[in-house]
Amino acid sequence: MQGSTRRMGVMTDVHRRFLQLLMTHGVLEEWDVKRLQRHCYKVHDRNATVDKLEDFINNINSVLESLYIEIKRGVTEDDGRPIYALVNLATTSISKMATDFAENELDLFRKALELIIDSETGFASSTNILNLVDQLKGKKMRKKEAEQVLQKFVQNKWLIEKEGEFTLHGRAILEMEQYIRETYPDAVKICNICHSLLIQGQSCETCGIRMHLPCVAKYFQSNAEPRCPHCNDYWPHEIPEVFDPEKERESGISKSNKKSLRSRQH
Amino acid sequence: MPAAGMPPLPQSPPEIPPQGPPKISPQGPPQSPPQSPLNSCSSPLLWTRLDEESSSEEEEDTATWQALPESESLPRYALDEKVAELVQFLLLRYQTKEPVPKAEMLTTVIKKYNDYFPMIFGKAHELIELIFGIALTEMDPDNHSYFFEDLLGLTYEGSLMDDQGMPQNCLLILILSMISIKGSCVPEEVLCEVLSAIGVCAGREHFIYGNPRKLLIIDWVQRKYLEYREVPNNAPPRYEFLWGPRAHSEASKRKVLEFLAKYHRLGDLDNTHVFSHISGR
C-alpha cells in the first residue's frame, strides 16, 4: 500500500454503502448519485450533516488511491449530463467487461469499438459491425447471436443505440479512455476545448478541429456570432444549450422522453 | 463494527514467521498462517486491531511489507500491485454474487506468486472489508471457495426509519412476509403489483435496487433467499415466488411478520394499499 495515511480520508459505513451501490449500478447520473448519498447517510448515520458531494467523493478517492481505483466524474457526450462511475486506473484493457462476456463477445465489442473510433460521426452501423462476425476470436458467432450480444452491451451501458447505429456509452468512455488512447493513438479524436477523448461532437469545416457538444455549448454560451477557436471561421452548426439540472428537474422530463441532440454535424 | 471515525488503515503487515514465505495453510486465509501468534483469532477485524497494537512497537513506517525478510527478492511494489489486482478481481466477482474459488484467484491474478497467496489474499480481504464493507467468508474448509457477505449490518430495526426508499434487505423482508401471508408462495404478477404500489417497478431502474427484476429473480434466488418456480400447466408460463432455504435458516415467519407489524404501525409505507393487496386475495 502506498503510504499516504497522512492525507487518507476516513471511511465509515456511509461511504462503504455508497461504494457498494455505485459499484452495483456501474454508472449513475449526478442526480441519482446525490440521492444515493443522502440514502446512505439516512441508513447509516442519520444525524450527520450530508457532506458536499465533491468532498464526499474526494474523501473516498483518497482511500481508493492505493487500490488504483477511483470514482470518476464525466459528462455524457450528447447532452452534457454529469455521470459517475467507479473506474480502474491501472488496467488498460476492457477487463471490467471480462466477467460478463465470453471471448468472442469481447472481441465483437472490440470490433465495434474500432469502427466507432474510425467513423466520422462516432457511430457504427449495425450492419457494418455484424459483417465482421466471421473475424471474431473464440467460438463462432452467428449474426443473429451477435445482434443479441450488441443489445446486451446496450443493457449493460457499454454502448448506446440510436436508429440502428451504435456509439459508446458515457460509462465506456469513462472506463476506457486511457485504453482507447493507448490502443488507437492515430485514429483517436480529441476535443479542442477539454482535450479529452471525443467520440461524438461537432467539427469545424475549415480546419477540422472538433469539440464535444457540451463543450460547444459552454464555449459559445450567449455568443451571437460563434467562431472557430482555432481558425476563426464562422461556426456553422447549431449551438446546443448548456445542461441545467435545475431546469430539468422542474419540468420533470424523464430521461427516456428527452430527445437528445444527436450529432451528425461533422 | 467500528462506528464513524474509523482509524486509518493499518500500516503494518500481517504477522509472518521469519522462516520464509508462509505455506499455503489448508484452511486458507482469512486466518493467518498456523505458525503465527494470531492463530486463535478468527475475526479479520480483530486481526486488524491486533495489527494496530503491534504496529506501535514497530517503526512508524508506511511501507507495507517491511517485516518480511524474504520480500527482498520480491519487490514491494509488485506485491502491492497484486493486492490491488486481486481487490479489483474480487470486486468484479462480488457483482455476480457467486462464490469465488481459490483456484480461480490463483490462476487469474496471483499466478507466479503462489507462495504469497495468503499474504496477498489477507491484505486484499482486509482492504475490501475496510473500504467496501464486504466480507469474504470461506464456504467450508474442504471447498476452498469464498462467498461474499455484506457487513454493513442493516438490521431489521435499522432499516425501518428510512423514508426515502427502503434498503435492499427491507424489501426482501417485505417480500418474504408477503409470501408468508399468502401461505407458502405468491404469484409473480401479484408481487409485481404490490411492488409497483411502493414505487419499485419491474421495467424501470430504481436508484437503490437497480433492476428489480434482476434483484428478485437472479440475485436473491442465487443467494437462496427466494425460490422462483414455474406454475405447471400454464401457457404462457406463469411463475411464483417462495421462501428460499437461506431465508428459512436466517429468518423466521414470526420475526418477519413482527417486522411487518412494526412497519404498519409506523406508517412508513402506503400501507392500506399494500395490505389490501396482500390480504384481499
XYZ file of C-alpha atoms in Angstrom:
547
model
C 0.000 0.000 0.000
C 1.336 3.402 -0.841
C 1.941 5.215 2.396
C -0.496 8.034 2.156
C -2.091 7.584 5.543
C -1.398 11.183 6.307
C -3.933 12.507 3.887
C -6.201 9.487 3.772
C -9.845 10.063 4.448
C -11.969 8.323 6.983
C -14.203 5.510 5.798
C -17.484 4.966 7.548
C -20.411 2.714 6.732
C -21.928 5.659 4.859
C -19.018 5.616 2.412
C -18.937 1.830 2.209
C -22.607 1.547 1.368
C -22.207 4.295 -1.201
C -19.358 2.413 -2.851
C -21.258 -0.845 -2.873
C -24.273 0.714 -4.506
C -22.321 2.766 -7.029
C -20.362 -0.332 -7.965
C -23.534 -2.338 -8.430
C -25.061 0.253 -10.717
C -21.963 0.612 -12.852
C -22.700 4.216 -13.754
C -25.098 6.780 -12.306
C -26.218 10.267 -13.202
C -25.376 13.037 -10.772
C -28.931 13.473 -9.545
C -29.126 9.783 -8.648
C -25.681 9.926 -7.059
C -26.864 12.713 -4.753
C -29.967 10.742 -3.814
C -27.791 7.713 -3.203
C -25.509 9.707 -0.943
C -28.447 11.013 1.080
C -29.843 7.492 1.314
C -26.552 6.171 2.681
C -26.482 8.870 5.337
C -30.069 8.163 6.289
C -29.412 4.498 6.718
C -26.042 4.556 8.426
C -25.582 7.923 10.088
C -28.864 9.750 10.116
C -27.789 12.574 12.408
C -24.741 13.620 10.457
C -24.744 16.521 8.016
C -24.503 15.328 4.469
C -21.094 16.236 3.040
C -20.922 18.222 -0.145
C -20.800 15.594 -2.898
C -17.426 16.703 -4.231
C -15.817 16.483 -0.780
C -17.538 13.194 -0.091
C -16.145 11.706 -3.272
C -12.668 13.175 -2.822
C -12.590 11.634 0.631
C -13.424 8.211 -0.751
C -10.969 8.613 -3.619
C -8.110 9.343 -1.250
C -8.734 5.941 0.326
C -9.151 4.182 -3.011
C -5.940 5.621 -4.389
C -3.807 2.754 -3.120
C -6.017 0.296 -4.983
C -5.692 2.136 -8.300
C -9.437 2.696 -8.344
C -11.352 5.958 -8.294
C -14.833 7.412 -8.562
C -14.618 9.326 -11.799
C -16.914 12.080 -12.951
C -17.656 12.573 -16.609
C -20.240 14.146 -18.837
C -22.449 12.479 -21.464
C -21.372 13.446 -24.939
C -24.814 14.104 -26.348
C -26.429 16.300 -23.707
C -23.827 17.124 -21.117
C -25.285 15.248 -18.160
C -22.790 14.592 -15.378
C -22.233 10.884 -14.676
C -20.178 8.942 -12.155
C -18.561 5.513 -12.249
C -16.051 3.547 -10.216
C -13.136 3.004 -12.608
C -9.848 1.129 -12.547
C -6.916 3.423 -13.115
C -4.132 0.964 -13.727
C -5.654 -1.548 -16.064
C -5.510 -0.658 -19.692
C -7.789 -3.309 -21.087
C -11.517 -3.812 -21.139
C -11.246 -6.129 -18.173
C -14.371 -4.966 -16.400
C -16.405 -6.447 -19.187
C -14.486 -9.692 -18.994
C -16.609 -11.156 -16.211
C -19.871 -10.650 -18.059
C -18.865 -11.613 -21.568
C -17.266 -14.519 -23.396
C -14.135 -14.239 -25.507
C -15.979 -13.889 -28.813
C -18.350 -11.327 -27.305
C -15.447 -9.218 -26.048
C -13.931 -9.405 -29.490
C -17.203 -8.227 -31.008
C -17.054 -5.252 -28.693
C -13.504 -4.550 -29.767
C -14.554 -4.637 -33.421
C -17.477 -2.292 -32.746
C -15.166 -0.007 -30.791
C -12.733 0.199 -33.707
C -15.492 1.037 -36.162
C -16.825 3.709 -33.820
C -13.421 5.307 -33.375
C -12.664 5.256 -37.079
C -16.039 6.703 -38.061
C -16.583 10.356 -38.838
C -19.711 10.629 -36.722
C -18.774 8.429 -33.783
C -21.427 5.914 -34.809
C -21.042 2.484 -36.361
C -23.939 0.879 -38.149
C -25.318 -2.431 -37.012
C -24.727 -3.844 -40.485
C -21.049 -2.971 -40.539
C -20.490 -4.448 -37.104
C -22.333 -7.640 -37.927
C -20.351 -8.077 -41.125
C -17.256 -8.604 -39.001
C -18.738 -11.582 -37.200
C -16.572 -14.045 -39.144
C -13.377 -12.412 -37.910
C -14.083 -12.912 -34.235
C -11.766 -14.811 -31.927
C -13.132 -17.721 -29.968
C -16.299 -19.652 -30.603
C -18.025 -18.991 -33.923
C -20.883 -16.499 -33.627
C -23.809 -16.099 -35.987
C -25.190 -12.695 -36.943
C -28.429 -13.341 -35.051
C -26.438 -14.070 -31.924
C -24.285 -11.010 -32.479
C -27.387 -8.831 -32.624
C -28.347 -10.055 -29.167
C -24.851 -9.500 -27.848
C -24.992 -5.919 -29.082
C -28.228 -5.495 -27.148
C -26.517 -6.904 -24.081
C -23.840 -4.236 -24.460
C -26.580 -1.621 -24.551
C -28.292 -3.026 -21.461
C -25.034 -3.071 -19.544
C -24.355 0.502 -20.614
C -21.285 -0.060 -22.734
C -22.945 1.044 -25.960
C -25.809 3.344 -26.904
C -28.042 2.553 -29.845
C -29.746 5.184 -31.976
C -31.673 4.256 -35.087
C -29.698 1.109 -35.808
C -26.321 2.662 -35.118
C -24.074 2.244 -32.123
C -21.794 4.574 -30.214
C -20.013 4.406 -26.862
C -21.973 4.924 -23.667
C -20.606 7.575 -21.304
C -19.661 4.733 -18.998
C -17.419 3.138 -21.619
C -15.679 6.441 -22.261
C -15.100 6.957 -18.511
C -13.743 3.459 -18.044
C -11.790 3.004 -21.238
C -10.486 6.399 -22.275
C -6.936 5.551 -21.294
C -7.104 2.171 -23.014
C -8.549 3.707 -26.162
C -5.971 6.478 -26.370
C -3.144 3.967 -25.921
C -4.517 1.397 -28.334
C -5.637 3.693 -31.149
C -3.339 6.709 -30.887
C -3.674 7.659 -34.544
C -7.386 7.162 -35.034
C -8.492 8.766 -31.792
C -10.175 12.201 -31.893
C -9.664 14.786 -29.178
C -11.807 17.740 -28.170
C -10.155 21.090 -28.796
C -11.624 22.567 -25.623
C -11.295 19.925 -22.899
C -8.616 17.774 -24.586
C -10.401 14.565 -23.652
C -11.344 11.692 -25.883
C -14.043 12.634 -28.391
C -16.421 10.151 -29.959
C -19.410 12.360 -30.836
C -19.122 16.084 -31.444
C -19.046 18.948 -33.905
C -16.175 19.851 -36.188
C -15.008 22.944 -37.984
C -15.477 22.588 -41.723
C -12.447 24.694 -42.468
C -9.691 23.486 -40.179
C -11.172 20.253 -38.884
C -10.856 20.737 -35.126
C -13.508 19.010 -33.073
C -15.468 19.834 -29.948
C -17.855 17.925 -27.699
C -21.441 19.152 -27.819
C -21.402 20.162 -24.124
C -18.050 21.886 -24.709
C -19.541 23.769 -27.670
C -22.497 24.740 -25.504
C -20.287 26.163 -22.777
C -17.759 27.807 -25.101
C -20.311 29.597 -27.235
C -22.794 30.312 -24.477
C -24.598 33.593 -25.228
C -22.299 34.284 -28.138
C -24.279 35.674 -31.046
C -21.543 35.030 -33.604
C -19.820 31.769 -32.781
C -16.404 31.383 -34.419
C -13.956 28.524 -34.510
C -11.406 28.930 -31.698
C -8.672 27.695 -33.988
C -9.156 29.302 -37.399
C -11.768 31.933 -36.524
C -14.083 30.893 -39.292
C -17.819 31.092 -38.698
C -19.037 28.055 -36.718
C -21.722 26.519 -38.942
C -23.515 24.202 -36.517
C -26.442 24.610 -34.156
C -25.200 25.544 -30.700
C -26.750 23.282 -28.058
C -27.907 24.509 -24.678
C -25.817 24.104 -21.556
C -27.188 21.308 -19.393
C -29.105 22.730 -16.443
C -30.019 20.164 -13.797
C -32.447 22.513 -12.058
C -34.382 23.233 -15.207
C -34.553 19.554 -15.986
C -35.937 18.576 -12.625
C -38.557 21.287 -12.615
C -40.016 20.339 -15.911
C -39.958 16.712 -14.846
C -38.539 15.479 -18.080
C -37.689 11.818 -17.713
C -34.556 10.545 -19.358
C -36.425 8.306 -21.710
C -38.576 11.094 -23.051
C -35.859 13.628 -23.598
C -34.811 13.940 -27.198
C -31.053 14.041 -27.124
C -29.297 16.202 -29.591
C -27.819 13.627 -31.898
C -24.736 14.852 -33.558
C -24.461 14.299 -37.269
C -22.806 17.582 -37.757
C -19.312 16.649 -38.768
C -18.453 -2.956 13.953
C -16.474 0.267 14.204
C -18.628 3.331 14.091
C -17.866 6.613 12.398
C -14.358 7.892 12.904
C -12.740 4.636 11.933
C -8.963 4.846 12.325
C -6.959 4.923 9.097
C -5.857 1.682 7.517
C -3.191 -0.184 9.456
C 0.303 0.247 8.158
C 1.937 -2.911 9.370
C 1.805 -6.195 7.515
C 0.185 -9.326 8.855
C 2.383 -11.283 11.230
C 4.620 -13.518 9.156
C 7.071 -16.002 10.712
C 10.660 -15.228 9.874
C 11.480 -18.631 8.406
C 10.169 -17.821 4.996
C 7.080 -17.169 2.973
C 4.099 -18.794 4.609
C 2.991 -22.116 3.284
C -0.484 -22.141 1.965
C -2.425 -23.266 5.008
C -5.087 -25.903 4.453
C -7.821 -23.768 5.963
C -6.760 -20.883 3.823
C -6.935 -17.267 4.922
C -8.794 -15.206 6.471
C -6.905 -16.699 9.373
C -3.221 -16.013 9.179
C -0.858 -18.989 8.714
C -0.752 -21.571 11.530
C 2.648 -20.542 12.880
C 1.521 -17.018 13.604
C 0.615 -15.757 17.062
C -2.674 -14.582 15.638
C -3.715 -18.179 15.227
C -6.505 -18.005 17.731
C -8.461 -15.194 16.194
C -10.981 -15.896 13.524
C -12.354 -12.436 13.007
C -10.460 -10.399 10.426
C -11.392 -7.199 12.219
C -9.794 -8.453 15.394
C -6.741 -9.266 13.350
C -6.678 -5.675 12.194
C -6.838 -4.312 15.701
C -4.125 -6.661 16.897
C -2.134 -5.490 13.922
C -2.513 -1.906 15.021
C -1.386 -2.693 18.554
C 1.746 -4.386 17.350
C 2.481 -1.629 14.884
C 3.075 0.865 17.671
C 6.112 -1.155 18.647
C 7.456 -1.083 15.124
C 8.999 1.888 13.484
C 6.429 4.339 12.235
C 6.666 3.484 8.592
C 4.309 3.483 5.715
C 5.811 0.517 3.874
C 3.541 -2.479 3.983
C 5.843 -5.436 3.606
C 8.561 -4.277 5.959
C 8.599 -7.242 8.310
C 9.062 -9.902 5.673
C 12.733 -10.602 5.065
C 12.022 -12.758 2.022
C 10.436 -9.822 0.259
C 13.853 -8.615 -0.712
C 13.666 -10.970 -3.617
C 10.171 -9.766 -4.396
C 9.809 -6.033 -4.945
C 7.405 -4.359 -2.582
C 5.563 -2.667 -5.381
C 4.924 -5.998 -7.059
C 3.051 -7.291 -4.039
C 1.143 -4.034 -3.683
C 0.124 -4.305 -7.294
C -1.000 -7.882 -6.828
C -3.123 -6.856 -3.882
C -4.745 -4.104 -5.948
C -5.313 -6.539 -8.817
C -6.864 -9.115 -6.528
C -9.132 -6.496 -4.982
C -10.329 -5.423 -8.419
C -10.898 -9.029 -9.417
C -12.864 -9.765 -6.237
C -14.986 -6.638 -6.645
C -15.971 -7.787 -10.110
C -16.888 -11.224 -8.828
C -18.821 -9.633 -5.982
C -21.256 -8.313 -8.512
C -22.027 -11.745 -9.884
C -22.952 -12.774 -6.323
C -21.345 -16.168 -6.863
C -18.704 -17.723 -4.629
C -15.094 -17.376 -5.777
C -12.915 -20.477 -5.815
C -9.406 -20.019 -4.538
C -8.134 -21.784 -7.644
C -9.584 -19.066 -9.822
C -7.840 -16.385 -7.803
C -4.565 -18.234 -8.224
C -4.799 -18.698 -11.962
C -6.313 -15.336 -12.853
C -4.476 -12.967 -10.535
C -1.802 -14.489 -8.320
C -0.063 -16.573 -10.974
C 3.634 -16.956 -10.148
C 3.225 -15.529 -6.661
C 1.518 -18.681 -5.407
C 3.605 -18.777 -2.242
C 2.476 -15.314 -1.343
C -1.195 -16.062 -1.724
C -2.063 -15.935 1.990
C -0.379 -12.576 2.333
C -1.878 -11.101 -0.808
C -5.299 -12.513 -0.126
C -5.130 -11.471 3.517
C -4.384 -7.887 2.596
C -6.925 -7.766 -0.205
C -9.577 -9.261 2.019
C -8.821 -6.765 4.766
C -8.973 -3.812 2.407
C -12.263 -4.918 0.886
C -13.754 -5.157 4.351
C -12.470 -1.799 5.491
C -13.244 0.113 2.328
C -16.305 -1.589 0.923
C -17.807 -3.270 3.961
C -17.814 -6.612 2.162
C -16.570 -9.763 3.864
C -15.159 -12.840 2.216
C -16.055 -15.941 4.124
C -14.837 -19.410 3.386
C -17.674 -21.718 2.474
C -16.190 -24.788 4.054
C -12.613 -25.832 4.740
C -12.558 -28.528 2.062
C -14.120 -26.344 -0.550
C -11.608 -23.501 -0.795
C -14.301 -21.216 -2.082
C -15.262 -17.869 -0.663
C -18.614 -16.164 -0.696
C -19.397 -12.512 -0.199
C -21.285 -11.102 2.708
C -22.470 -7.618 3.400
C -21.024 -6.359 6.678
C -22.935 -3.173 6.893
C -25.396 -4.559 9.369
C -28.718 -3.375 8.119
C -30.750 -4.768 10.919
C -34.494 -5.100 10.812
C -34.722 -2.069 13.074
C -32.022 -0.065 11.356
C -33.801 -0.028 8.059
C -37.215 0.947 9.386
C -36.666 4.647 9.671
C -35.666 5.309 6.114
C -38.263 7.403 4.374
C -36.591 7.967 1.054
C -36.919 4.409 -0.082
C -36.168 1.086 1.502
C -32.756 -0.530 1.670
C -32.395 -3.847 -0.038
C -32.950 -6.230 2.800
C -36.003 -4.324 3.908
C -37.509 -5.001 0.514
C -36.585 -8.637 0.870
C -38.300 -8.845 4.238
C -41.388 -7.287 2.780
C -41.441 -9.886 0.039
C -40.863 -12.738 2.487
C -43.682 -11.513 4.651
C -45.976 -11.289 1.666
C -45.211 -14.872 0.795
C -45.911 -15.901 4.401
C -49.234 -14.159 4.485
C -50.328 -15.832 1.300
C -49.337 -19.218 2.622
C -46.173 -20.510 1.058
C -45.981 -18.894 -2.337
C -47.072 -15.782 -4.144
C -47.650 -15.446 -7.900
C -45.226 -13.194 -9.733
C -47.989 -10.914 -11.017
C -49.312 -10.244 -7.525
C -45.841 -9.457 -6.254
C -45.195 -7.048 -9.116
C -48.412 -5.196 -8.444
C -47.574 -4.731 -4.801
C -44.049 -3.568 -5.581
C -45.375 -1.067 -8.102
C -47.560 0.321 -5.357
C -44.428 1.264 -3.452
C -42.576 2.610 -6.451
C -40.494 -0.404 -7.384
C -41.395 -1.114 -10.986
C -40.264 -4.159 -12.936
C -39.196 -2.360 -16.077
C -37.552 0.696 -14.594
C -34.214 1.120 -12.887
C -34.523 2.072 -9.242
C -31.900 4.309 -7.677
C -31.287 1.830 -4.854
C -32.401 -1.526 -6.158
C -31.185 -1.091 -9.695
C -33.031 -3.585 -11.797
C -35.773 -5.015 -9.522
C -36.444 -7.971 -11.790
C -32.794 -8.941 -11.732
C -32.645 -8.449 -7.984
C -35.527 -10.768 -7.289
C -35.176 -13.395 -9.970
C -31.392 -13.615 -10.179
C -29.670 -12.110 -7.148
C -31.923 -13.259 -4.350
C -32.582 -16.621 -5.936
C -28.831 -17.232 -6.314
C -28.274 -16.270 -2.710
C -31.039 -18.681 -1.818
C -33.307 -16.156 -0.143
C -36.025 -16.751 -2.685
C -37.154 -19.537 -4.930
C -38.637 -18.796 -8.319
C -40.538 -21.597 -9.938
C -42.883 -22.177 -12.809
C -46.520 -22.856 -12.053
C -47.278 -26.049 -14.001
C -49.806 -26.274 -16.789
C -49.806 -22.679 -17.869
C -49.357 -21.244 -21.291
C -47.871 -18.661 -21.453
C -45.784 -19.829 -18.454
C -46.514 -18.246 -15.116
C -44.184 -18.144 -12.134
C -44.348 -17.858 -8.385
C -42.022 -16.925 -5.539
C -41.345 -18.921 -2.393
C -39.018 -18.624 0.584
C -35.565 -19.930 -0.284
C -33.548 -22.201 2.021
C -31.401 -19.347 3.295
C -34.451 -17.331 4.213
C -35.714 -20.296 6.207
C -32.453 -20.549 8.113
C -31.830 -16.839 8.661
C -35.324 -15.563 9.272
C -38.438 -16.987 10.764
C -42.006 -16.452 9.727
C -42.752 -14.931 13.121
C -39.888 -12.447 13.042
C -40.759 -11.349 9.559
C -44.383 -10.767 10.424
C -43.339 -8.864 13.544
C -41.318 -6.576 11.331
C -44.280 -6.035 9.087
C -46.495 -5.149 12.015
C -43.936 -2.613 13.188
C -43.757 -1.060 9.767
C -47.506 -0.850 9.580
C -47.755 1.000 12.874
C -45.066 3.479 11.902
C -46.942 4.309 8.745
C -43.837 4.465 6.604
C -45.430 2.687 3.718
C -48.585 3.455 1.927
C -49.884 0.613 3.957
C -53.548 0.500 3.229
C -52.855 -0.018 -0.408
C -50.160 -2.611 0.157
C -52.021 -4.606 2.750
C -55.299 -4.621 0.971
C -53.469 -6.136 -1.944
C -51.992 -8.856 0.178
C -54.943 -9.759 2.341
C -57.693 -9.078 -0.135
C -56.962 -12.061 -2.334
